[in-house]
PDB file of C-alpha atoms in Angstrom:
ATOM      1  CA  MET A 187       0.000   0.000   0.000  1.00 43.00           C
ATOM      2  CA  GLU A 188       1.431   3.339  -1.031  1.00 58.00           C
ATOM      3  CA  THR A 189       1.249   6.277   1.326  1.00 76.00           C
ATOM      4  CA  CYS A 190       0.913   9.870   0.260  1.00 82.00           C
ATOM      5  CA  PRO A 191       3.970  12.099   0.783  1.00 83.00           C
ATOM      6  CA  TYR A 192       1.658  14.669   2.423  1.00 83.00           C
ATOM      7  CA  SER A 193       0.417  12.160   5.027  1.00 85.00           C
ATOM      8  CA  PRO A 194       2.978  13.092   7.736  1.00 86.00           C
ATOM      9  CA  GLN A 195       1.747  16.717   7.577  1.00 88.00           C
ATOM     10  CA  ILE A 196      -1.962  15.984   8.126  1.00 88.00           C
ATOM     11  CA  SER A 197      -1.707  16.022  11.929  1.00 89.00           C
ATOM     12  CA  ALA A 198       0.210  19.319  11.948  1.00 90.00           C
ATOM     13  CA  TYR A 199      -2.363  20.791   9.538  1.00 88.00           C
ATOM     14  CA  HIS A 200      -5.241  19.682  11.762  1.00 89.00           C
ATOM     15  CA  ASP A 201      -3.562  21.238  14.833  1.00 89.00           C
ATOM     16  CA  GLY A 202      -2.957  24.523  12.999  1.00 88.00           C
ATOM     17  CA  GLU A 203       0.818  24.140  13.116  1.00 89.00           C
ATOM     18  CA  LEU A 204       1.419  24.566   9.385  1.00 87.00           C
ATOM     19  CA  THR A 205       1.852  28.092   8.159  1.00 85.00           C
ATOM     20  CA  GLY A 206       2.547  29.829   4.905  1.00 87.00           C
ATOM     21  CA  GLU A 207       3.546  27.844   1.870  1.00 90.00           C
ATOM     22  CA  ALA A 208       3.343  24.402   3.539  1.00 88.00           C
ATOM     23  CA  ARG A 209      -0.278  25.025   4.585  1.00 89.00           C
ATOM     24  CA  ARG A 210      -1.222  26.319   1.156  1.00 89.00           C
ATOM     25  CA  GLN A 211       0.320  23.288  -0.572  1.00 88.00           C
ATOM     26  CA  LEU A 212      -1.460  20.825   1.726  1.00 87.00           C
ATOM     27  CA  GLU A 213      -4.832  22.561   1.247  1.00 86.00           C
ATOM     28  CA  GLU A 214      -4.276  22.426  -2.506  1.00 87.00           C
ATOM     29  CA  HIS A 215      -3.439  18.724  -2.198  1.00 86.00           C
ATOM     30  CA  LEU A 216      -6.581  18.066  -0.137  1.00 84.00           C
ATOM     31  CA  GLY A 217      -8.605  19.940  -2.770  1.00 82.00           C
ATOM     32  CA  SER A 218      -7.242  17.617  -5.470  1.00 81.00           C
ATOM     33  CA  ALA A 219      -9.240  14.805  -3.875  1.00 76.00           C
ATOM     34  CA  CYS A 220      -6.500  12.604  -2.371  1.00 83.00           C
ATOM     35  CA  PRO A 221      -8.657   9.942  -0.673  1.00 83.00           C
ATOM     36  CA  ALA A 222      -5.919   8.796   1.761  1.00 85.00           C
ATOM     37  CA  CYS A 223      -5.264  12.320   3.104  1.00 87.00           C
ATOM     38  CA  ALA A 224      -8.963  13.214   3.236  1.00 86.00           C
ATOM     39  CA  THR A 225      -9.679  10.044   5.241  1.00 87.00           C
ATOM     40  CA  GLU A 226      -6.814  10.716   7.625  1.00 89.00           C
ATOM     41  CA  LEU A 227      -7.907  14.319   8.183  1.00 89.00           C
ATOM     42  CA  GLU A 228     -11.462  13.152   8.901  1.00 90.00           C
ATOM     43  CA  GLN A 229     -10.135  10.619  11.430  1.00 93.00           C
ATOM     44  CA  TRP A 230      -8.189  13.396  13.220  1.00 92.00           C
ATOM     45  CA  ARG A 231     -11.336  15.544  13.325  1.00 93.00           C
ATOM     46  CA  ARG A 232     -13.444  12.706  14.800  1.00 94.00           C
ATOM     47  CA  LEU A 233     -10.771  11.920  17.386  1.00 92.00           C
ATOM     48  CA  SER A 234     -10.650  15.574  18.455  1.00 92.00           C
ATOM     49  CA  ALA A 235     -14.443  15.658  18.759  1.00 93.00           C
ATOM     50  CA  LEU A 236     -14.366  12.543  20.977  1.00 92.00           C
ATOM     51  CA  VAL A 237     -11.717  14.047  23.249  1.00 91.00           C
ATOM     52  CA  VAL A 238     -13.641  17.305  23.592  1.00 91.00           C
ATOM     53  CA  ALA A 239     -16.905  15.442  24.305  1.00 92.00           C
ATOM     54  CA  ALA A 240     -15.362  13.092  26.891  1.00 92.00           C
ATOM     55  CA  PRO A 241     -16.486  13.738  30.439  1.00 90.00           C
ATOM     56  CA  ILE A 242     -13.897  15.128  32.846  1.00 88.00           C
ATOM     57  CA  PRO A 243     -13.698  12.875  35.889  1.00 86.00           C
ATOM     58  CA  HIS A 244     -13.882  14.617  39.246  1.00 86.00           C
ATOM     59  CA  LEU A 245     -11.859  13.543  42.237  1.00 85.00           C
ATOM     60  CA  PRO A 246     -13.771  12.752  45.379  1.00 91.00           C
ATOM     61  CA  GLU A 247     -13.148  15.268  48.148  1.00 91.00           C
ATOM     62  CA  SER A 248     -11.381  12.642  50.303  1.00 92.00           C
ATOM     63  CA  ALA A 249      -8.872  11.905  47.517  1.00 89.00           C
ATOM     64  CA  ARG A 250      -8.274  15.620  46.988  1.00 88.00           C
ATOM     65  CA  GLN A 251      -7.609  16.170  50.719  1.00 89.00           C
ATOM     66  CA  HIS A 252      -5.236  13.203  50.739  1.00 89.00           C
ATOM     67  CA  LEU A 253      -3.260  14.728  47.854  1.00 85.00           C
ATOM     68  CA  TYR A 254      -3.051  18.073  49.664  1.00 85.00           C
ATOM     69  CA  GLN A 255      -1.718  16.290  52.750  1.00 87.00           C
ATOM     70  CA  LEU A 256       0.988  14.586  50.662  1.00 85.00           C
ATOM     71  CA  ALA A 257       2.261  17.857  49.153  1.00 82.00           C
ATOM     72  CA  PRO A 258       4.576  18.842  52.060  1.00 82.00           C
ATOM     73  CA  THR A 259       6.046  15.331  52.159  1.00 81.00           C
ATOM     74  CA  VAL A 260       6.809  15.419  48.452  1.00 79.00           C
ATOM     75  CA  ARG A 261       8.352  18.896  48.774  1.00 78.00           C
ATOM     76  CA  GLU A 262      10.511  17.763  51.718  1.00 81.00           C
ATOM     77  CA  ALA A 263      11.642  14.712  49.769  1.00 81.00           C
ATOM     78  CA  GLY A 264      12.865  17.019  47.013  1.00 80.00           C
ATOM     79  CA  PHE A 265      14.840  19.115  49.491  1.00 83.00           C
ATOM     80  CA  ILE A 266      16.299  16.010  51.109  1.00 85.00           C
ATOM     81  CA  ARG A 267      17.328  14.633  47.719  1.00 85.00           C
ATOM     82  CA  LEU A 268      18.979  17.960  46.869  1.00 88.00           C
ATOM     83  CA  ALA A 269      20.790  17.990  50.219  1.00 89.00           C
ATOM     84  CA  GLU A 270      22.021  14.432  49.666  1.00 91.00           C
ATOM     85  CA  TRP A 271      23.403  15.274  46.218  1.00 91.00           C
ATOM     86  CA  THR A 272      25.016  18.470  47.483  1.00 94.00           C
ATOM     87  CA  THR A 273      26.624  16.622  50.387  1.00 94.00           C
ATOM     88  CA  ALA A 274      27.921  13.915  48.069  1.00 94.00           C
ATOM     89  CA  LEU A 275      29.353  16.542  45.721  1.00 95.00           C
ATOM     90  CA  ALA A 276      31.048  18.404  48.591  1.00 95.00           C
ATOM     91  CA  ALA A 277      32.521  15.161  49.938  1.00 95.00           C
ATOM     92  CA  SER A 278      33.832  14.240  46.480  1.00 95.00           C
ATOM     93  CA  VAL A 279      35.484  17.631  46.073  1.00 95.00           C
ATOM     94  CA  LEU A 280      36.995  17.367  49.559  1.00 94.00           C
ATOM     95  CA  ILE A 281      38.416  13.914  48.831  1.00 95.00           C
ATOM     96  CA  ALA A 282      39.805  15.003  45.457  1.00 94.00           C
ATOM     97  CA  VAL A 283      41.445  18.126  46.880  1.00 92.00           C
ATOM     98  CA  SER A 284      42.858  16.181  49.830  1.00 92.00           C
ATOM     99  CA  ALA A 285      44.325  13.554  47.525  1.00 91.00           C
ATOM    100  CA  TRP A 286      45.811  16.237  45.271  1.00 90.00           C
ATOM    101  CA  MET A 287      47.355  17.991  48.266  1.00 89.00           C
ATOM    102  CA  MET A 288      48.826  14.713  49.557  1.00 87.00           C
ATOM    103  CA  VAL A 289      50.418  13.957  46.204  1.00 87.00           C
ATOM    104  CA  ASN A 290      51.652  17.486  45.509  1.00 85.00           C
ATOM    105  CA  ARG A 291      52.706  18.638  48.961  1.00 79.00           C
ATOM    106  CA  PRO A 292      56.194  20.158  49.154  1.00 75.00           C
ATOM    107  CA  GLN A 293      58.982  18.460  51.069  1.00 72.00           C
ATOM    108  CA  ARG A 294      59.602  19.843  54.570  1.00 69.00           C
ATOM    109  CA  THR A 295      62.731  21.946  54.618  1.00 67.00           C
ATOM    110  CA  ALA A 296      64.246  24.368  57.052  1.00 61.00           C
ATOM    111  CA  PRO A 297      63.094  27.957  56.645  1.00 60.00           C
ATOM    112  CA  VAL A 298      65.367  30.169  54.595  1.00 59.00           C
ATOM    113  CA  VAL A 299      65.933  33.575  56.134  1.00 54.00           C
ATOM    114  CA  ALA A 300      67.246  36.228  53.783  1.00 56.00           C
ATOM    115  CA  ASP A 301      66.566  39.250  56.003  1.00 55.00           C
ATOM    116  CA  ALA A 302      69.522  40.623  57.897  1.00 55.00           C
ATOM    117  CA  ASP A 303      67.112  42.195  60.406  1.00 58.00           C
ATOM    118  CA  VAL A 304      65.935  38.836  61.730  1.00 53.00           C
ATOM    119  CA  PRO A 305      68.103  37.599  64.603  1.00 53.00           C
ATOM    120  CA  THR A 306      69.558  34.228  63.774  1.00 53.00           C
ATOM    121  CA  TRP A 307      68.914  32.956  67.282  1.00 50.00           C
ATOM    122  CA  ARG A 308      65.145  33.224  66.606  1.00 48.00           C
ATOM    123  CA  VAL A 309      65.169  30.819  63.664  1.00 48.00           C
ATOM    124  CA  ALA A 310      66.318  27.282  64.218  1.00 51.00           C
ATOM    125  CA  MET A 311      68.224  26.006  61.251  1.00 52.00           C
ATOM    126  CA  VAL A 312      68.035  22.287  60.706  1.00 48.00           C
ATOM    127  CA  THR A 313      70.490  20.450  58.523  1.00 47.00           C
ATOM    128  CA  ALA A 314      69.728  17.169  56.831  1.00 46.00           C
ATOM    129  CA  SER A 315      71.590  15.251  59.541  1.00 49.00           C
ATOM    130  CA  GLU A 316      69.797  17.042  62.402  1.00 52.00           C
ATOM    131  CA  THR A 317      66.139  16.077  62.632  1.00 54.00           C
ATOM    132  CA  PRO A 318      64.359  17.814  65.513  1.00 53.00           C
ATOM    133  CA  SER A 319      61.939  16.008  67.750  1.00 54.00           C
ATOM    134  CA  GLU A 320      58.263  16.973  67.544  1.00 50.00           C
ATOM    135  CA  ALA A 321      58.588  18.947  70.771  1.00 49.00           C
ATOM    136  CA  GLN A 322      61.362  21.031  69.198  1.00 54.00           C
ATOM    137  CA  ALA A 323      59.670  21.428  65.808  1.00 54.00           C
ATOM    138  CA  GLU A 324      56.611  23.291  67.101  1.00 61.00           C
ATOM    139  CA  PRO A 325      58.493  26.170  68.775  1.00 64.00           C
ATOM    140  CA  GLN A 326      60.711  26.462  65.709  1.00 68.00           C
ATOM    141  CA  PHE A 327      57.662  26.854  63.493  1.00 69.00           C
ATOM    142  CA  ALA A 328      56.140  29.393  65.867  1.00 68.00           C
ATOM    143  CA  ASP A 329      59.407  31.349  65.838  1.00 73.00           C
ATOM    144  CA  TYR A 330      59.490  31.255  62.041  1.00 73.00           C
ATOM    145  CA  VAL A 331      55.917  32.532  61.790  1.00 70.00           C
ATOM    146  CA  ALA A 332      56.565  35.271  64.339  1.00 72.00           C
ATOM    147  CA  THR A 333      59.713  36.451  62.553  1.00 74.00           C
ATOM    148  CA  SER A 334      57.980  36.319  59.163  1.00 71.00           C
ATOM    149  CA  PHE A 335      55.224  38.618  60.397  1.00 68.00           C
ATOM    150  CA  ALA A 336      57.683  40.877  62.195  1.00 68.00           C
ATOM    151  CA  SER A 337      59.715  41.330  59.031  1.00 67.00           C
ATOM    152  CA  GLY A 338      56.630  42.040  56.880  1.00 63.00           C
ATOM    153  CA  GLY A 339      56.532  38.634  55.205  1.00 56.00           C
ATOM    154  CA  GLY A 340      53.092  37.812  56.593  1.00 51.00           C
ATOM    155  CA  SER A 341      51.273  40.934  55.415  1.00 49.00           C
ATOM    156  CA  GLY A 342      49.025  38.970  53.108  1.00 49.00           C
ATOM    157  CA  SER A 343      51.119  39.346  49.966  1.00 47.00           C
ATOM    158  CA  HIS A 344      52.056  36.118  48.225  1.00 47.00           C
ATOM    159  CA  ASP A 345      54.912  35.593  45.805  1.00 45.00           C
TER     160      ASP A 345
END
């Protein structure tokens, strides 16, 4: 069975979606008595009439009240789902950044002091053979930070 090349446009014509030249050509084609297109257009018109004539069912009041009671629960579920996804995203970013920092962290070295104004007794210099204990390392770091700020190194400017 052969189909008409205009057949795919019948639905759009019926819905008023064709404009201009396409509409004019289809109307001309329908006027030339194409039985397949005329039948299809009539079927679309009958289907539309059935849909318009169909009764609209009404919800019982109890069902309507039940739906209204469910609305806050559904809304909360959406917020909870959003919070779960946001938390998962934040955790993923935290893990990725932590892993990157672990892989790319610089080696611990003794602080280099280039300022002549900083007293050398304030900064503990550690050579490769001298490894300080943890109890010694903390005051050395505190001294380094204090001298950095005193000399203007900690003023918020970064190299």
